[in-house]
């Protein structure tokens, strides 16, 4: 089947036997066209399934009503909720989002930036593939020296000049560890499943865990396994751990997918999830439907997303607004016995 060619203003003009200028005026400034002429042009436009080229229109006006959103993982439920909030908030102000999922690839992230810049988007909400100190992508200087506002969400590039919305990672680690310690007064081992070892998010959360253990004064053996914020590495790490170590009294997963990976490993080994204290960072999606209220340090993903786009829109309106930082605080949910 051949691909349908988009209908242009010239196509409509030929059909109604008028000039393209008249058709363009009717579609963009209908109050300047005679009612009969306008009615005829709109009728034909509908018959031909004419769709306005918003991109071309924005180039003419030297403006865009598109906000670019670059995310490293749309399959992460927390990110999906943030993106939904971004879209809703953008719509309120007449903007449309253009979403690019980099799937954790540095190469795809660089291409995403190039694509959004070529579309002359009004601004970019960026959640980079990495927040490790060594990660300094080549596109950073282009964004820094350009006139398109950028707001970072969840992950922030080291030493970047952009405003950002981040989570209170240190205190999330503290709160989760305190909860687990309270669940097992005689705890000997805690298994902690993190994101990438050099990720600043993981480092801050782990600092919080260690601070809580030191505060408790308990001689807890802390066993730490790094992953990549997805399910399968934590699943394999937990299986390997259970084969080679005594059963831990507690498991702490540093995001929903990591926590789910650990629970999958427990199921593979026929270990009941309620036989060990479990806490994750951010809510497990739909877990309560199945009667599995896993404790978590929950952050408001919708607030994070809406805060990021509001911050971006502020900078679209005024390019001289100074750099700012918003921190989303997490709170314990589904905690048993607290």
Coordinates of C-alpha atoms in Angstrom, one line a residue:
X1 CA 0.0 0.0 0.0
X2 CA 1.4 3.4 -1.0
X3 CA 1.9 6.0 1.6
X4 CA -0.6 8.8 1.5
X5 CA 1.0 12.2 0.6
X6 CA 0.1 14.9 3.1
X7 CA -2.4 17.5 1.8
X8 CA -0.9 21.0 1.4
X9 CA -2.5 24.5 1.2
X10 CA -1.7 24.4 -2.5
X11 CA -3.8 21.3 -2.9
X12 CA -6.8 23.0 -1.3
X13 CA -6.2 26.2 -3.4
X14 CA -6.3 24.2 -6.6
X15 CA -9.5 22.5 -5.6
X16 CA -11.3 25.8 -4.7
X17 CA -9.7 27.7 -7.5
X18 CA -8.2 30.3 -5.3
X19 CA -4.7 31.5 -4.5
X20 CA -2.6 29.7 -1.7
X21 CA -2.5 33.1 0.0
X22 CA -6.3 33.3 0.3
X23 CA -6.4 29.7 1.6
X24 CA -3.6 30.3 4.1
X25 CA -5.4 33.5 5.4
X26 CA -8.7 31.5 5.8
X27 CA -7.0 28.8 7.8
X28 CA -4.9 31.1 10.0
X29 CA -6.9 34.3 10.2
X30 CA -10.5 33.4 9.3
X31 CA -11.8 36.8 10.4
X32 CA -10.1 38.4 7.4
X33 CA -11.9 36.2 4.9
X34 CA -15.5 36.5 3.5
X35 CA -17.8 34.0 5.2
X36 CA -18.7 32.3 1.9
X37 CA -15.1 31.9 0.9
X38 CA -14.1 30.7 4.4
X39 CA -17.0 28.1 4.4
X40 CA -15.9 26.7 1.0
X41 CA -12.2 26.5 2.0
X42 CA -13.0 24.7 5.3
X43 CA -15.3 22.3 3.5
X44 CA -12.6 21.3 1.1
X45 CA -9.9 21.1 3.8
X46 CA -12.1 18.7 5.7
X47 CA -12.8 16.6 2.6
X48 CA -9.1 16.3 1.9
X49 CA -8.2 15.5 5.5
X50 CA -5.9 18.5 5.7
X51 CA -3.7 18.6 8.8
X52 CA -1.9 21.9 9.6
X53 CA 1.9 21.6 9.7
X54 CA 2.5 23.0 13.3
X55 CA 6.3 22.6 12.9
X56 CA 6.4 24.8 9.7
X57 CA 4.1 27.3 11.3
X58 CA 6.3 27.6 14.4
X59 CA 9.3 28.2 12.2
X60 CA 7.5 31.1 10.5
X61 CA 6.6 32.6 13.8
X62 CA 10.0 32.0 15.3
X63 CA 8.3 30.2 18.2
X64 CA 7.4 26.7 19.1
X65 CA 4.6 25.2 21.3
X66 CA 6.5 21.9 21.7
X67 CA 8.3 20.8 24.8
X68 CA 10.9 18.1 24.4
X69 CA 11.1 15.4 27.0
X70 CA 14.1 13.0 27.1
X71 CA 13.8 10.1 29.4
X72 CA 16.1 7.1 30.0
X73 CA 13.3 4.6 30.8
X74 CA 9.6 4.8 30.0
X75 CA 9.2 1.3 31.4
X76 CA 10.0 2.6 34.8
X77 CA 6.6 3.2 36.5
X78 CA 8.0 6.2 38.3
X79 CA 9.1 7.9 35.1
X80 CA 5.8 7.1 33.4
X81 CA 3.9 8.9 36.1
X82 CA 6.3 11.9 35.8
X83 CA 5.8 12.0 32.1
X84 CA 2.0 12.0 32.4
X85 CA 2.2 14.9 34.8
X86 CA 4.5 16.8 32.4
X87 CA 2.0 16.3 29.5
X88 CA -1.0 17.4 31.6
X89 CA 0.7 20.5 32.9
X90 CA 2.0 21.4 29.4
X91 CA -1.5 21.1 27.9
X92 CA -2.8 23.6 30.4
X93 CA -0.5 26.2 28.8
X94 CA -1.1 25.2 25.2
X95 CA 2.0 23.1 24.7
X96 CA 2.5 19.6 23.3
X97 CA 5.3 17.3 24.4
X98 CA 7.6 15.4 22.1
X99 CA 8.8 12.4 24.1
X100 CA 12.1 10.5 23.3
X101 CA 13.0 7.3 25.2
X102 CA 16.7 6.8 25.1
X103 CA 16.5 3.3 26.7
X104 CA 19.6 4.1 28.7
X105 CA 21.7 4.6 25.6
X106 CA 24.2 7.5 25.5
X107 CA 24.2 7.4 21.7
X108 CA 20.4 7.6 21.6
X109 CA 20.4 10.4 24.1
X110 CA 22.8 12.5 21.9
X111 CA 20.6 11.9 18.9
X112 CA 17.5 12.9 20.9
X113 CA 19.1 16.2 21.8
X114 CA 20.0 16.8 18.1
X115 CA 16.4 15.9 17.1
X116 CA 14.7 18.2 19.5
X117 CA 17.1 21.1 18.7
X118 CA 16.3 20.6 15.0
X119 CA 12.6 20.9 15.8
X120 CA 13.3 24.1 17.6
X121 CA 11.4 23.0 20.6
X122 CA 10.5 25.7 23.2
X123 CA 12.4 23.9 26.0
X124 CA 13.6 20.5 27.1
X125 CA 13.0 18.4 30.2
X126 CA 16.0 16.1 30.4
X127 CA 16.4 13.0 32.5
X128 CA 20.0 11.9 31.5
X129 CA 21.0 8.3 31.1
X130 CA 23.6 8.7 33.9
X131 CA 24.4 11.0 36.8
X132 CA 27.9 9.6 37.4
X133 CA 30.6 12.2 37.8
X134 CA 32.5 11.0 34.7
X135 CA 29.5 11.4 32.4
X136 CA 30.0 14.6 30.5
X137 CA 28.2 14.2 27.2
X138 CA 29.3 16.2 24.2
X139 CA 25.9 17.8 23.8
X140 CA 26.2 19.5 27.2
X141 CA 28.1 22.5 25.8
X142 CA 25.6 22.9 23.0
X143 CA 22.7 23.1 25.4
X144 CA 24.6 25.3 27.8
X145 CA 25.5 27.8 25.1
X146 CA 22.1 27.7 23.3
X147 CA 19.0 29.7 23.9
X148 CA 16.6 26.8 24.6
X149 CA 15.8 26.4 28.3
X150 CA 16.6 23.0 29.9
X151 CA 15.4 21.6 33.2
X152 CA 16.8 18.3 34.5
X153 CA 14.5 15.8 36.2
X154 CA 15.5 13.1 38.7
X155 CA 19.1 12.8 37.4
X156 CA 21.3 15.8 37.1
X157 CA 24.5 16.1 35.0
X158 CA 27.4 17.0 37.2
X159 CA 28.3 20.7 37.2
X160 CA 25.6 21.5 34.6
X161 CA 24.2 25.1 34.5
X162 CA 20.6 23.9 34.3
X163 CA 17.9 24.0 36.9
X164 CA 16.7 20.6 38.2
X165 CA 14.1 18.7 40.1
X166 CA 15.5 15.8 42.2
X167 CA 14.6 13.5 44.9
X168 CA 15.8 13.6 48.5
X169 CA 17.9 10.5 48.1
X170 CA 19.9 10.7 51.3
X171 CA 17.0 10.9 53.6
X172 CA 15.1 8.2 51.5
X173 CA 18.0 5.9 52.4
X174 CA 17.8 6.9 56.0
X175 CA 14.0 6.4 56.3
X176 CA 14.0 3.0 54.5
X177 CA 16.9 1.7 56.6
X178 CA 15.3 2.9 59.9
X179 CA 12.1 1.1 59.0
X180 CA 13.9 -2.2 58.2
X181 CA 15.9 -2.0 61.4
X182 CA 12.7 -1.5 63.4
X183 CA 11.2 -4.6 61.8
X184 CA 14.1 -6.8 62.9
X185 CA 15.5 -5.8 66.3
X186 CA 18.1 -8.6 66.1
X187 CA 19.1 -7.9 62.5
X188 CA 22.4 -9.4 61.4
X189 CA 22.3 -8.9 57.6
X190 CA 20.7 -6.4 55.3
X191 CA 20.9 -6.9 51.6
X192 CA 20.9 -3.6 49.7
X193 CA 20.3 -3.6 45.9
X194 CA 21.4 -0.3 44.3
X195 CA 21.6 1.3 40.9
X196 CA 25.0 1.8 39.2
X197 CA 27.7 1.9 41.8
X198 CA 29.0 5.3 40.7
X199 CA 25.6 6.9 40.4
X200 CA 25.2 9.9 42.7
X201 CA 21.6 8.8 43.4
X202 CA 22.8 5.4 44.6
X203 CA 25.7 6.9 46.5
X204 CA 23.4 9.3 48.4
X205 CA 20.8 6.6 49.2
X206 CA 23.6 4.2 50.4
X207 CA 25.0 7.0 52.6
X208 CA 21.6 7.3 54.2
X209 CA 21.4 3.6 54.8
X210 CA 24.9 3.5 56.5
X211 CA 24.0 6.6 58.6
X212 CA 20.8 4.9 59.9
X213 CA 22.7 1.7 60.8
X214 CA 25.4 3.7 62.6
X215 CA 22.7 5.6 64.4
X216 CA 21.1 2.4 65.6
X217 CA 24.4 1.0 67.0
X218 CA 23.6 -2.4 65.7
X219 CA 26.3 -4.6 64.3
X220 CA 24.5 -5.2 61.0
X221 CA 26.4 -6.8 58.1
X222 CA 25.6 -4.6 55.0
X223 CA 25.7 -6.6 51.8
X224 CA 25.6 -4.2 48.7
X225 CA 25.0 -5.3 45.1
X226 CA 25.0 -2.7 42.3
X227 CA 22.7 -3.0 39.3
X228 CA 21.2 -0.6 36.7
X229 CA 17.8 0.4 38.1
X230 CA 16.1 -2.4 36.1
X231 CA 14.6 -5.7 37.3
X232 CA 16.8 -8.4 35.9
X233 CA 20.1 -7.5 37.4
X234 CA 18.6 -7.3 40.9
X235 CA 16.8 -10.6 40.3
X236 CA 20.1 -12.3 39.4
X237 CA 22.0 -10.6 42.2
X238 CA 19.4 -11.7 44.8
X239 CA 19.5 -15.3 43.5
X240 CA 23.3 -15.4 43.6
X241 CA 23.2 -13.9 47.1
X242 CA 20.7 -16.5 48.4
X243 CA 22.8 -19.3 47.0
X244 CA 26.0 -18.1 48.7
X245 CA 24.9 -16.3 51.9
X246 CA 22.6 -16.9 54.9
X247 CA 19.1 -15.5 54.5
X248 CA 19.2 -11.8 55.3
X249 CA 16.7 -10.3 57.7
X250 CA 16.0 -7.4 55.4
X251 CA 16.1 -6.4 51.7
X252 CA 16.2 -2.8 50.5
X253 CA 15.7 -2.1 46.8
X254 CA 16.7 1.3 45.5
X255 CA 13.7 1.6 43.1
X256 CA 10.5 -0.3 42.2
X257 CA 12.0 -2.5 39.5
X258 CA 14.9 -3.4 41.7
X259 CA 12.5 -4.3 44.5
X260 CA 10.4 -6.4 42.1
X261 CA 13.5 -8.2 40.9
X262 CA 14.4 -9.2 44.5
X263 CA 10.8 -10.4 45.1
X264 CA 11.0 -12.4 41.9
X265 CA 14.1 -14.1 43.2
X266 CA 12.4 -14.9 46.5
X267 CA 9.5 -16.5 44.6
X268 CA 12.0 -18.5 42.5
X269 CA 13.4 -19.9 45.8
X270 CA 10.0 -20.5 47.3
X271 CA 10.6 -18.0 50.0
X272 CA 7.6 -16.1 51.2
X273 CA 7.9 -12.4 50.7
X274 CA 6.6 -11.7 54.2
X275 CA 9.3 -13.9 55.8
X276 CA 11.8 -11.1 55.3
X277 CA 11.5 -7.4 55.9
X278 CA 11.4 -5.6 52.5
X279 CA 11.5 -2.0 51.7
X280 CA 11.8 -0.2 48.4
X281 CA 12.2 3.3 47.1
X282 CA 9.0 4.4 45.4
X283 CA 5.7 2.5 45.2
X284 CA 5.3 -0.9 43.6
X285 CA 2.6 -0.4 40.9
X286 CA -0.7 -2.1 41.7
X287 CA 0.9 -4.2 44.5
X288 CA -2.0 -3.4 46.8
X289 CA -4.5 -4.9 44.4
X290 CA -2.9 -8.3 45.0
X291 CA -2.8 -7.8 48.8
X292 CA 1.0 -7.3 48.9
X293 CA 1.5 -3.9 50.6
X294 CA 5.3 -3.7 50.4
X295 CA 6.8 -0.9 52.5
X296 CA 8.3 1.9 50.4
X297 CA 9.7 5.4 50.6
X298 CA 7.3 7.0 48.2
X299 CA 8.0 10.2 46.3
X300 CA 5.3 12.1 44.5
X301 CA 6.2 11.5 40.9
X302 CA 3.3 13.7 39.6
X303 CA 4.7 16.6 41.7
X304 CA 8.2 16.0 40.4
X305 CA 6.9 16.1 36.7
X306 CA 4.6 19.1 37.1
X307 CA 7.3 21.0 39.0
X308 CA 9.8 20.4 36.2
X309 CA 7.5 21.6 33.5
X310 CA 6.4 24.7 35.5
X311 CA 10.1 25.5 36.1
X312 CA 10.7 25.1 32.4
X313 CA 7.8 27.3 31.3
X314 CA 9.0 30.0 33.7
X315 CA 12.3 29.9 31.9
X316 CA 10.7 29.9 28.5
X317 CA 8.9 33.1 29.5
X318 CA 12.0 34.7 31.0
X319 CA 15.4 33.4 29.9
X320 CA 17.1 35.3 32.7
X321 CA 15.5 33.4 35.6
X322 CA 18.4 32.1 37.8
X323 CA 19.2 28.4 38.2
X324 CA 17.0 26.7 40.8
X325 CA 16.6 23.4 42.5
X326 CA 13.5 21.6 43.8
X327 CA 13.8 18.6 46.1
X328 CA 11.0 16.1 46.3
X329 CA 10.9 14.5 49.8
X330 CA 9.9 10.8 50.2
X331 CA 7.8 9.4 53.0
X332 CA 7.3 5.9 54.3
X333 CA 4.2 4.1 53.0
X334 CA 2.7 0.6 53.9
X335 CA 5.1 0.4 56.8
X336 CA 4.1 -2.6 59.0
X337 CA 4.1 -1.9 62.7
X338 CA 4.8 1.9 62.5

